PDB file of C-alpha atoms and ligand atoms in Angstrom:
ATOM      1  CA  UNK A   1      52.774 123.609  86.053  1.00 48.00           C
ATOM      2  CA  UNK A   2      55.837 125.824  85.654  1.00 56.00           C
ATOM      3  CA  UNK A   3      55.394 128.763  83.330  1.00 61.00           C
ATOM      4  CA  UNK A   4      56.155 127.747  79.737  1.00 65.00           C
ATOM      5  CA  UNK A   5      56.696 124.115  80.798  1.00 72.00           C
ATOM      6  CA  UNK A   6      54.359 121.251  80.043  1.00 79.00           C
ATOM      7  CA  UNK A   7      54.665 117.438  79.875  1.00 77.00           C
ATOM      8  CA  UNK A   8      55.912 117.827  76.366  1.00 73.00           C
ATOM      9  CA  UNK A   9      58.739 120.140  77.229  1.00 88.00           C
ATOM     10  CA  UNK A  10      62.213 118.684  76.643  1.00 91.00           C
ATOM     11  CA  UNK A  11      64.253 118.026  79.770  1.00 97.00           C
ATOM     12  CA  UNK A  12      67.515 116.289  80.428  1.00 98.00           C
ATOM     13  CA  UNK A  13      67.869 113.525  82.804  1.00 98.00           C
ATOM     14  CA  UNK A  14      70.848 111.243  83.391  1.00 98.00           C
ATOM     15  CA  UNK A  15      72.269 111.235  79.918  1.00 98.00           C
ATOM     16  CA  UNK A  16      69.057 111.528  77.924  1.00 98.00           C
ATOM     17  CA  UNK A  17      66.895 114.342  76.533  1.00 98.00           C
ATOM     18  CA  UNK A  18      63.238 113.355  76.995  1.00 97.00           C
ATOM     19  CA  UNK A  19      59.798 114.765  77.551  1.00 95.00           C
ATOM     20  CA  UNK A  20      59.136 116.180  81.024  1.00 95.00           C
ATOM     21  CA  UNK A  21      56.146 113.823  81.331  1.00 94.00           C
ATOM     22  CA  UNK A  22      58.434 110.833  80.898  1.00 96.00           C
ATOM     23  CA  UNK A  23      61.171 111.947  83.274  1.00 97.00           C
ATOM     24  CA  UNK A  24      61.363 109.616  86.344  1.00 98.00           C
ATOM     25  CA  UNK A  25      63.598 109.380  89.312  1.00 98.00           C
ATOM     26  CA  UNK A  26      63.737 106.979  92.233  1.00 98.00           C
ATOM     27  CA  UNK A  27      61.855 107.846  95.404  1.00 98.00           C
ATOM     28  CA  UNK A  28      65.097 106.908  97.125  1.00 98.00           C
ATOM     29  CA  UNK A  29      66.856 109.722  95.342  1.00 98.00           C
ATOM     30  CA  UNK A  30      68.738 111.541  98.041  1.00 98.00           C
ATOM     31  CA  UNK A  31      67.582 114.911  96.625  1.00 98.00           C
ATOM     32  CA  UNK A  32      63.979 113.753  97.331  1.00 98.00           C
ATOM     33  CA  UNK A  33      64.806 112.104 100.665  1.00 98.00           C
ATOM     34  CA  UNK A  34      67.409 114.561 102.141  1.00 98.00           C
ATOM     35  CA  UNK A  35      67.591 117.610  99.904  1.00 98.00           C
ATOM     36  CA  UNK A  36      71.106 116.312  99.251  1.00 98.00           C
ATOM     37  CA  UNK A  37      72.014 118.254  96.145  1.00 99.00           C
ATOM     38  CA  UNK A  38      72.779 121.552  94.520  1.00 99.00           C
ATOM     39  CA  UNK A  39      71.388 123.638  91.642  1.00 99.00           C
ATOM     40  CA  UNK A  40      71.847 126.652  89.555  1.00 98.00           C
ATOM     41  CA  UNK A  41      69.698 128.850  87.313  1.00 98.00           C
ATOM     42  CA  UNK A  42      71.218 130.303  84.190  1.00 98.00           C
ATOM     43  CA  UNK A  43      69.123 133.044  82.532  1.00 98.00           C
ATOM     44  CA  UNK A  44      68.915 133.231  78.718  1.00 98.00           C
ATOM     45  CA  UNK A  45      67.534 135.861  76.443  1.00 98.00           C
ATOM     46  CA  UNK A  46      66.523 135.059  72.897  1.00 97.00           C
ATOM     47  CA  UNK A  47      68.003 131.602  73.860  1.00 95.00           C
ATOM     48  CA  UNK A  48      71.382 133.173  74.425  1.00 98.00           C
ATOM     49  CA  UNK A  49      72.662 132.413  77.905  1.00 98.00           C
ATOM     50  CA  UNK A  50      73.738 135.360  80.150  1.00 98.00           C
ATOM     51  CA  UNK A  51      76.918 135.011  82.363  1.00 98.00           C
ATOM     52  CA  UNK A  52      76.787 131.229  81.683  1.00 98.00           C
ATOM     53  CA  UNK A  53      80.562 130.652  82.529  1.00 98.00           C
ATOM     54  CA  UNK A  54      80.067 132.264  85.942  1.00 98.00           C
ATOM     55  CA  UNK A  55      76.864 130.235  86.647  1.00 98.00           C
ATOM     56  CA  UNK A  56      78.645 126.959  85.710  1.00 98.00           C
ATOM     57  CA  UNK A  57      81.626 127.837  87.800  1.00 98.00           C
ATOM     58  CA  UNK A  58      79.392 128.389  90.842  1.00 98.00           C
ATOM     59  CA  UNK A  59      77.633 125.121  90.136  1.00 98.00           C
ATOM     60  CA  UNK A  60      80.909 123.389  90.225  1.00 98.00           C
ATOM     61  CA  UNK A  61      81.911 125.125  93.441  1.00 98.00           C
ATOM     62  CA  UNK A  62      78.582 124.011  95.002  1.00 98.00           C
ATOM     63  CA  UNK A  63      79.200 120.401  93.858  1.00 98.00           C
ATOM     64  CA  UNK A  64      82.708 120.477  95.296  1.00 98.00           C
ATOM     65  CA  UNK A  65      81.476 121.966  98.602  1.00 98.00           C
ATOM     66  CA  UNK A  66      79.213 118.936  99.151  1.00 98.00           C
ATOM     67  CA  UNK A  67      81.539 116.426  97.609  1.00 98.00           C
ATOM     68  CA  UNK A  68      79.461 115.297  94.691  1.00 98.00           C
ATOM     69  CA  UNK A  69      81.641 114.201  91.845  1.00 98.00           C
ATOM     70  CA  UNK A  70      80.030 114.057  88.405  1.00 98.00           C
ATOM     71  CA  UNK A  71      83.187 113.810  86.374  1.00 97.00           C
ATOM     72  CA  UNK A  72      81.732 116.618  84.191  1.00 98.00           C
ATOM     73  CA  UNK A  73      84.009 119.342  82.798  1.00 97.00           C
ATOM     74  CA  UNK A  74      83.025 123.009  82.294  1.00 96.00           C
ATOM     75  CA  UNK A  75      82.603 122.057  78.538  1.00 98.00           C
ATOM     76  CA  UNK A  76      80.102 119.247  79.406  1.00 98.00           C
ATOM     77  CA  UNK A  77      77.962 121.646  81.416  1.00 98.00           C
ATOM     78  CA  UNK A  78      78.044 124.153  78.588  1.00 98.00           C
ATOM     79  CA  UNK A  79      76.987 121.490  76.200  1.00 98.00           C
ATOM     80  CA  UNK A  80      74.051 120.645  78.418  1.00 98.00           C
ATOM     81  CA  UNK A  81      72.975 124.291  78.678  1.00 98.00           C
ATOM     82  CA  UNK A  82      73.231 124.689  74.873  1.00 98.00           C
ATOM     83  CA  UNK A  83      71.638 121.388  74.259  1.00 98.00           C
ATOM     84  CA  UNK A  84      68.569 122.287  76.395  1.00 98.00           C
ATOM     85  CA  UNK A  85      68.355 125.731  74.719  1.00 97.00           C
ATOM     86  CA  UNK A  86      68.578 124.216  71.192  1.00 97.00           C
ATOM     87  CA  UNK A  87      65.552 121.882  72.070  1.00 96.00           C
ATOM     88  CA  UNK A  88      63.480 124.601  73.619  1.00 95.00           C
ATOM     89  CA  UNK A  89      60.882 126.750  71.823  1.00 94.00           C
ATOM     90  CA  UNK A  90      61.185 129.431  74.522  1.00 94.00           C
ATOM     91  CA  UNK A  91      62.996 132.704  73.839  1.00 95.00           C
ATOM     92  CA  UNK A  92      63.624 134.392  77.146  1.00 96.00           C
ATOM     93  CA  UNK A  93      64.062 131.558  79.549  1.00 97.00           C
ATOM     94  CA  UNK A  94      66.049 130.071  82.463  1.00 97.00           C
ATOM     95  CA  UNK A  95      68.070 126.892  82.301  1.00 98.00           C
ATOM     96  CA  UNK A  96      67.619 125.045  85.587  1.00 98.00           C
ATOM     97  CA  UNK A  97      70.407 122.573  86.484  1.00 98.00           C
ATOM     98  CA  UNK A  98      69.974 120.261  89.421  1.00 98.00           C
ATOM     99  CA  UNK A  99      72.393 117.634  90.670  1.00 99.00           C
ATOM    100  CA  UNK A 100      71.794 115.243  93.636  1.00 99.00           C
ATOM    101  CA  UNK A 101      73.981 112.583  95.251  1.00 98.00           C
ATOM    102  CA  UNK A 102      71.786 109.974  93.591  1.00 98.00           C
ATOM    103  CA  UNK A 103      69.568 107.127  94.709  1.00 98.00           C
ATOM    104  CA  UNK A 104      70.615 104.868  97.586  1.00 98.00           C
ATOM    105  CA  UNK A 105      69.223 103.230 100.718  1.00 97.00           C
ATOM    106  CA  UNK A 106      68.138 105.880 103.225  1.00 98.00           C
ATOM    107  CA  UNK A 107      71.257 106.366 105.334  1.00 98.00           C
ATOM    108  CA  UNK A 108      72.328 109.899 106.309  1.00 98.00           C
ATOM    109  CA  UNK A 109      76.119 109.525 105.647  1.00 98.00           C
ATOM    110  CA  UNK A 110      77.175 109.351 102.025  1.00 98.00           C
ATOM    111  CA  UNK A 111      76.571 105.991 100.207  1.00 98.00           C
ATOM    112  CA  UNK A 112      79.477 103.569 100.740  1.00 95.00           C
ATOM    113  CA  UNK A 113      78.876 101.932  97.335  1.00 94.00           C
ATOM    114  CA  UNK A 114      79.524 104.078  94.234  1.00 93.00           C
ATOM    115  CA  UNK A 115      76.244 105.830  93.190  1.00 97.00           C
ATOM    116  CA  UNK A 116      75.667 107.843  89.975  1.00 98.00           C
ATOM    117  CA  UNK A 117      74.687 111.393  90.873  1.00 98.00           C
ATOM    118  CA  UNK A 118      71.289 112.415  89.351  1.00 98.00           C
ATOM    119  CA  UNK A 119      71.696 115.102  86.790  1.00 99.00           C
ATOM    120  CA  UNK A 120      68.534 116.955  85.678  1.00 98.00           C
ATOM    121  CA  UNK A 121      68.065 120.027  83.550  1.00 98.00           C
ATOM    122  CA  UNK A 122      64.991 121.812  82.244  1.00 97.00           C
ATOM    123  CA  UNK A 123      64.114 125.133  80.530  1.00 97.00           C
ATOM    124  CA  UNK A 124      61.383 127.376  81.927  1.00 95.00           C
ATOM    125  CA  UNK A 125      60.132 130.628  80.511  1.00 95.00           C
ATOM    126  CA  UNK A 126      61.456 133.778  81.925  1.00 96.00           C
ATOM    127  CA  UNK A 127      59.115 136.810  82.197  1.00 95.00           C
ATOM    128  CA  UNK A 128      61.340 139.888  82.353  1.00 96.00           C
ATOM    129  CA  UNK A 129      60.353 142.166  85.216  1.00 97.00           C
ATOM    130  CA  UNK A 130      56.949 143.809  84.586  1.00 97.00           C
ATOM    131  CA  UNK A 131      56.926 147.572  83.936  1.00 96.00           C
ATOM    132  CA  UNK A 132      55.081 148.111  87.146  1.00 96.00           C
ATOM    133  CA  UNK A 133      57.915 146.490  89.160  1.00 97.00           C
ATOM    134  CA  UNK A 134      60.574 148.217  87.255  1.00 97.00           C
ATOM    135  CA  UNK A 135      59.049 151.643  87.453  1.00 96.00           C
ATOM    136  CA  UNK A 136      57.146 151.659  90.722  1.00 97.00           C
ATOM    137  CA  UNK A 137      59.213 149.155  92.642  1.00 98.00           C
ATOM    138  CA  UNK A 138      58.635 146.313  95.145  1.00 98.00           C
ATOM    139  CA  UNK A 139      57.639 146.096  98.729  1.00 98.00           C
ATOM    140  CA  UNK A 140      59.441 144.060 101.403  1.00 99.00           C
ATOM    141  CA  UNK A 141      59.177 142.984 105.101  1.00 99.00           C
ATOM    142  CA  UNK A 142      62.118 142.406 107.329  1.00 98.00           C
ATOM    143  CA  UNK A 143      62.715 139.221 109.292  1.00 98.00           C
ATOM    144  CA  UNK A 144      65.538 137.361 111.121  1.00 98.00           C
ATOM    145  CA  UNK A 145      67.458 135.116 108.822  1.00 98.00           C
ATOM    146  CA  UNK A 146      66.751 131.593 110.168  1.00 97.00           C
ATOM    147  CA  UNK A 147      68.679 129.593 107.589  1.00 98.00           C
ATOM    148  CA  UNK A 148      71.786 127.526 108.070  1.00 98.00           C
ATOM    149  CA  UNK A 149      75.397 128.725 108.041  1.00 98.00           C
ATOM    150  CA  UNK A 150      76.353 127.652 104.534  1.00 98.00           C
ATOM    151  CA  UNK A 151      74.244 130.013 102.457  1.00 98.00           C
ATOM    152  CA  UNK A 152      77.113 130.291  99.920  1.00 98.00           C
ATOM    153  CA  UNK A 153      76.326 126.738  98.687  1.00 98.00           C
ATOM    154  CA  UNK A 154      73.372 126.821  96.167  1.00 98.00           C
ATOM    155  CA  UNK A 155      71.739 123.899  97.955  1.00 98.00           C
ATOM    156  CA  UNK A 156      68.433 122.425  96.846  1.00 98.00           C
ATOM    157  CA  UNK A 157      67.536 122.265 100.612  1.00 98.00           C
ATOM    158  CA  UNK A 158      65.523 125.480 100.372  1.00 98.00           C
ATOM    159  CA  UNK A 159      63.047 125.148 103.274  1.00 98.00           C
ATOM    160  CA  UNK A 160      64.375 128.280 104.929  1.00 98.00           C
ATOM    161  CA  UNK A 161      64.092 130.232 101.757  1.00 98.00           C
ATOM    162  CA  UNK A 162      60.629 128.807 101.028  1.00 98.00           C
ATOM    163  CA  UNK A 163      59.368 129.833 104.494  1.00 98.00           C
ATOM    164  CA  UNK A 164      61.006 133.271 104.186  1.00 98.00           C
ATOM    165  CA  UNK A 165      59.289 133.898 100.822  1.00 98.00           C
ATOM    166  CA  UNK A 166      55.947 132.676 102.245  1.00 98.00           C
ATOM    167  CA  UNK A 167      56.483 135.154 105.161  1.00 98.00           C
ATOM    168  CA  UNK A 168      56.593 137.934 102.540  1.00 98.00           C
ATOM    169  CA  UNK A 169      53.578 136.583 100.675  1.00 98.00           C
ATOM    170  CA  UNK A 170      51.497 136.247 103.889  1.00 98.00           C
ATOM    171  CA  UNK A 171      52.440 139.843 104.676  1.00 98.00           C
ATOM    172  CA  UNK A 172      51.240 140.987 101.179  1.00 98.00           C
ATOM    173  CA  UNK A 173      54.860 141.949 100.343  1.00 98.00           C
ATOM    174  CA  UNK A 174      56.965 140.969  97.376  1.00 98.00           C
ATOM    175  CA  UNK A 175      60.242 140.018  99.245  1.00 98.00           C
ATOM    176  CA  UNK A 176      61.885 139.600 102.635  1.00 99.00           C
ATOM    177  CA  UNK A 177      64.873 141.574 103.828  1.00 99.00           C
ATOM    178  CA  UNK A 178      66.759 139.215 106.196  1.00 99.00           C
ATOM    179  CA  UNK A 179      69.059 140.120 109.011  1.00 99.00           C
ATOM    180  CA  UNK A 180      71.511 137.838 110.819  1.00 98.00           C
ATOM    181  CA  UNK A 181      72.831 139.165 114.138  1.00 98.00           C
ATOM    182  CA  UNK A 182      71.613 142.499 113.278  1.00 98.00           C
ATOM    183  CA  UNK A 183      73.245 142.689 109.853  1.00 98.00           C
ATOM    184  CA  UNK A 184      71.780 142.531 106.396  1.00 99.00           C
ATOM    185  CA  UNK A 185      72.075 139.130 104.704  1.00 99.00           C
ATOM    186  CA  UNK A 186      69.883 138.634 101.647  1.00 98.00           C
ATOM    187  CA  UNK A 187      66.296 138.112 100.351  1.00 98.00           C
ATOM    188  CA  UNK A 188      64.567 134.721 100.019  1.00 98.00           C
ATOM    189  CA  UNK A 189      66.138 134.178  96.544  1.00 98.00           C
ATOM    190  CA  UNK A 190      68.006 137.399  95.713  1.00 98.00           C
ATOM    191  CA  UNK A 191      70.873 139.509  96.854  1.00 99.00           C
ATOM    192  CA  UNK A 192      70.252 142.902  98.453  1.00 99.00           C
ATOM    193  CA  UNK A 193      71.961 146.264  97.995  1.00 99.00           C
ATOM    194  CA  UNK A 194      71.660 149.576  99.772  1.00 98.00           C
ATOM    195  CA  UNK A 195      72.537 153.021  98.414  1.00 99.00           C
ATOM    196  CA  UNK A 196      73.459 155.991 100.784  1.00 98.00           C
ATOM    197  CA  UNK A 197      74.718 159.284  99.428  1.00 98.00           C
ATOM    198  CA  UNK A 198      75.463 157.779  96.044  1.00 98.00           C
ATOM    199  CA  UNK A 199      77.526 154.810  97.487  1.00 98.00           C
ATOM    200  CA  UNK A 200      76.383 151.412  96.620  1.00 99.00           C
ATOM    201  CA  UNK A 201      76.899 148.806  99.381  1.00 99.00           C
ATOM    202  CA  UNK A 202      76.362 145.111  99.739  1.00 99.00           C
ATOM    203  CA  UNK A 203      77.015 142.617 102.468  1.00 98.00           C
ATOM    204  CA  UNK A 204      80.425 140.859 102.349  1.00 98.00           C
ATOM    205  CA  UNK A 205      80.530 137.632 100.268  1.00 98.00           C
ATOM    206  CA  UNK A 206      80.810 135.161 103.046  1.00 98.00           C
ATOM    207  CA  UNK A 207      78.947 132.014 104.131  1.00 98.00           C
ATOM    208  CA  UNK A 208      75.891 134.033 105.167  1.00 98.00           C
ATOM    209  CA  UNK A 209      74.858 134.815 101.626  1.00 98.00           C
ATOM    210  CA  UNK A 210      74.775 133.120  98.272  1.00 98.00           C
ATOM    211  CA  UNK A 211      77.265 134.992  96.027  1.00 98.00           C
ATOM    212  CA  UNK A 212      74.762 135.839  93.200  1.00 98.00           C
ATOM    213  CA  UNK A 213      76.203 136.013  89.737  1.00 98.00           C
ATOM    214  CA  UNK A 214      74.792 139.429  89.664  1.00 98.00           C
ATOM    215  CA  UNK A 215      77.036 140.462  92.705  1.00 98.00           C
ATOM    216  CA  UNK A 216      80.278 140.701  90.722  1.00 98.00           C
ATOM    217  CA  UNK A 217      78.344 141.841  87.640  1.00 98.00           C
ATOM    218  CA  UNK A 218      76.800 144.830  89.504  1.00 98.00           C
ATOM    219  CA  UNK A 219      80.287 145.709  90.792  1.00 98.00           C
ATOM    220  CA  UNK A 220      81.456 145.836  87.253  1.00 98.00           C
ATOM    221  CA  UNK A 221      78.502 147.941  86.201  1.00 98.00           C
ATOM    222  CA  UNK A 222      78.984 150.218  89.080  1.00 98.00           C
ATOM    223  CA  UNK A 223      82.654 150.684  88.360  1.00 98.00           C
ATOM    224  CA  UNK A 224      81.953 151.505  84.716  1.00 98.00           C
ATOM    225  CA  UNK A 225      79.295 154.023  85.770  1.00 98.00           C
ATOM    226  CA  UNK A 226      81.625 155.679  88.344  1.00 98.00           C
ATOM    227  CA  UNK A 227      79.278 154.567  91.221  1.00 98.00           C
ATOM    228  CA  UNK A 228      81.464 153.856  94.313  1.00 98.00           C
ATOM    229  CA  UNK A 229      80.982 150.406  95.727  1.00 98.00           C
ATOM    230  CA  UNK A 230      81.712 148.978  99.192  1.00 98.00           C
ATOM    231  CA  UNK A 231      81.239 145.460 100.623  1.00 98.00           C
ATOM    232  CA  UNK A 232      80.895 145.533 104.453  1.00 98.00           C
ATOM    233  CA  UNK A 233      78.487 144.557 107.192  1.00 98.00           C
ATOM    234  CA  UNK A 234      75.308 146.666 106.902  1.00 99.00           C
ATOM    235  CA  UNK A 235      73.314 147.351 110.050  1.00 98.00           C
ATOM    236  CA  UNK A 236      69.499 147.342 110.442  1.00 98.00           C
ATOM    237  CA  UNK A 237      69.843 151.171 111.107  1.00 98.00           C
ATOM    238  CA  UNK A 238      71.542 151.639 107.852  1.00 98.00           C
ATOM    239  CA  UNK A 239      69.020 149.695 105.899  1.00 98.00           C
ATOM    240  CA  UNK A 240      66.322 151.778 107.568  1.00 98.00           C
ATOM    241  CA  UNK A 241      68.057 155.034 106.560  1.00 98.00           C
ATOM    242  CA  UNK A 242      69.046 153.939 103.059  1.00 98.00           C
ATOM    243  CA  UNK A 243      68.251 156.191 100.187  1.00 98.00           C
ATOM    244  CA  UNK A 244      67.757 153.194  97.854  1.00 99.00           C
ATOM    245  CA  UNK A 245      67.276 149.466  98.433  1.00 99.00           C
ATOM    246  CA  UNK A 246      67.838 147.114  95.466  1.00 99.00           C
ATOM    247  CA  UNK A 247      67.647 143.351  94.802  1.00 99.00           C
ATOM    248  CA  UNK A 248      69.192 141.324  92.093  1.00 98.00           C
ATOM    249  CA  UNK A 249      68.795 137.784  90.911  1.00 98.00           C
ATOM    250  CA  UNK A 250      68.903 135.848  87.643  1.00 98.00           C
ATOM    251  CA  UNK A 251      65.114 135.992  87.282  1.00 98.00           C
ATOM    252  CA  UNK A 252      64.370 139.356  88.676  1.00 98.00           C
ATOM    253  CA  UNK A 253      67.556 141.021  87.227  1.00 98.00           C
ATOM    254  CA  UNK A 254      67.644 144.298  89.202  1.00 98.00           C
ATOM    255  CA  UNK A 255      64.648 145.882  90.920  1.00 98.00           C
ATOM    256  CA  UNK A 256      64.070 148.541  93.487  1.00 98.00           C
ATOM    257  CA  UNK A 257      62.410 148.010  96.863  1.00 98.00           C
ATOM    258  CA  UNK A 258      60.558 151.101  97.694  1.00 98.00           C
ATOM    259  CA  UNK A 259      58.716 150.160 100.915  1.00 98.00           C
ATOM    260  CA  UNK A 260      60.115 148.173 103.847  1.00 98.00           C
ATOM    261  CA  UNK A 261      57.838 147.152 106.678  1.00 98.00           C
ATOM    262  CA  UNK A 262      55.273 149.599 105.448  1.00 98.00           C
ATOM    263  CA  UNK A 263      57.555 152.569 105.485  1.00 98.00           C
ATOM    264  CA  UNK A 264      59.094 154.321 102.393  1.00 98.00           C
ATOM    265  CA  UNK A 265      62.731 153.560 101.537  1.00 98.00           C
ATOM    266  CA  UNK A 266      64.356 156.978 100.842  1.00 98.00           C
ATOM    267  CA  UNK A 267      61.952 159.073  98.804  1.00 97.00           C
ATOM    268  CA  UNK A 268      59.672 155.985  98.393  1.00 98.00           C
ATOM    269  CA  UNK A 269      60.318 155.768  94.644  1.00 98.00           C
ATOM    270  CA  UNK A 270      63.078 154.137  92.526  1.00 98.00           C
ATOM    271  CA  UNK A 271      66.278 156.226  92.797  1.00 98.00           C
ATOM    272  CA  UNK A 272      69.013 157.303  90.385  1.00 98.00           C
ATOM    273  CA  UNK A 273      71.523 154.561  91.173  1.00 98.00           C
ATOM    274  CA  UNK A 274      68.889 151.994  90.354  1.00 98.00           C
ATOM    275  CA  UNK A 275      67.940 153.750  87.196  1.00 98.00           C
ATOM    276  CA  UNK A 276      71.519 153.820  85.945  1.00 98.00           C
ATOM    277  CA  UNK A 277      72.236 150.207  86.767  1.00 98.00           C
ATOM    278  CA  UNK A 278      68.805 149.113  85.337  1.00 98.00           C
ATOM    279  CA  UNK A 279      69.610 150.857  82.081  1.00 98.00           C
ATOM    280  CA  UNK A 280      73.057 149.310  81.874  1.00 98.00           C
ATOM    281  CA  UNK A 281      71.704 145.831  82.576  1.00 98.00           C
ATOM    282  CA  UNK A 282      69.016 146.214  79.903  1.00 98.00           C
ATOM    283  CA  UNK A 283      71.711 147.414  77.521  1.00 98.00           C
ATOM    284  CA  UNK A 284      73.837 144.414  78.210  1.00 98.00           C
ATOM    285  CA  UNK A 285      70.842 142.059  77.512  1.00 98.00           C
ATOM    286  CA  UNK A 286      69.980 143.829  74.281  1.00 97.00           C
ATOM    287  CA  UNK A 287      73.619 143.468  73.123  1.00 97.00           C
ATOM    288  CA  UNK A 288      73.619 139.660  73.639  1.00 96.00           C
TER     289      UNK A 288
HETATM  290  N1  LIG B   1      68.112 132.337  93.129  1.00 93.23           N
HETATM  291  N2  LIG B   1      70.493 134.536  97.090  1.00 93.23           N
HETATM  292  C1  LIG B   1      69.762 133.518  97.020  1.00 93.23           C
HETATM  293  C2  LIG B   1      69.345 132.853  98.218  1.00 93.23           C
HETATM  294  C3  LIG B   1      69.284 133.021  95.739  1.00 93.23           C
HETATM  295  O1  LIG B   1      68.489 131.939  95.733  1.00 93.23           O
HETATM  296  C4  LIG B   1      69.584 133.747  94.507  1.00 93.23           C
HETATM  297  C5  LIG B   1      69.167 133.234  93.191  1.00 93.23           C
HETATM  298  C6  LIG B   1      70.448 134.840  94.693  1.00 93.23           C
HETATM  299  C7  LIG B   1      70.936 135.620  93.418  1.00 93.23           C
HETATM  300  O2  LIG B   1      71.811 134.886  92.682  1.00 93.23           O
HETATM  301  P1  LIG B   1      71.984 135.060  91.061  1.00 93.23           P
HETATM  302  O3  LIG B   1      72.257 136.570  90.868  1.00 93.23           O
HETATM  303  O4  LIG B   1      73.067 134.175  90.700  1.00 93.23           O
HETATM  304  O5  LIG B   1      70.617 134.668  90.502  1.00 93.23           O
HETATM  305  C8  LIG B   1      70.915 135.240  95.900  1.00 93.23           C
HETATM  306  C9  LIG B   1      67.652 131.715  91.898  1.00 93.23           C
HETATM  307  C10 LIG B   1      67.281 132.709  90.864  1.00 93.23           C
HETATM  308  C11 LIG B   1      66.588 130.776  92.314  1.00 93.23           C
HETATM  309  O6  LIG B   1      66.691 130.120  93.287  1.00 93.23           O
HETATM  310  O7  LIG B   1      65.652 130.547  91.404  1.00 93.23           O
END
């Protein structure tokens, strides 16, 4: 059972709000059969969504990239997010939005007959990062990025990400640091950042990574804090020699990685760039 979610939780499915225990989809749904769909995760604090417009714009980009037409406007998506939040008892939570190409006979190419996309939404509780993770930091292991070449699409086909996260779990680490052709890509479900001599760097936003909503947001926070930022390919060597290594995601916000492959990152403790961005992120949430 997902944290804070039980069979009585209210979810949205294809035009209706209903109890999770009553929500049903066809086993022929192309999301189930092919992983043919996209999703997004909008964080909310005190039931107020954080960067909702950006999340919904990304959902619409993902839908467009795989040619699913819902006919929904940005306002319709906002109404869904607010509708789910209004029906939830959870305070800090995530709104999970999931759209598939719908149910159709199992044929790889798109259905030839018009099919209604399946639209699903649910609210899950969001535990803000624990003090131990914020103050002591996380551990990670490196691996080759074995995923496909369209990581910019927030696809529900997450097998590569699932296996990457399990690789970390099996190694007793919190996260993976993935490299593609010798360059940093991202974690299993987060973006990665390195700091060297006070400069914050991230991989370029291309098809090899998902552009996290925190990517542009951290750029904003860094600019406001006078921290120089640079997007460019980052080699394994640079990651190995970084002063700080950070991750960002909707659910983990911003956290430091203090050990990589068993070796300390920089001083082996959270650094000053992390501390500044962490404080600014907390302040933005408190001001919602
Ligand atoms: N994942 N990269 C990947 C592969 C991700 O799955 C995520 C987020 C991110 C960070 O994006 P954002 O800052 O918009 O959360 C980067 C979500 C949280 C998930 O799958 O649950």
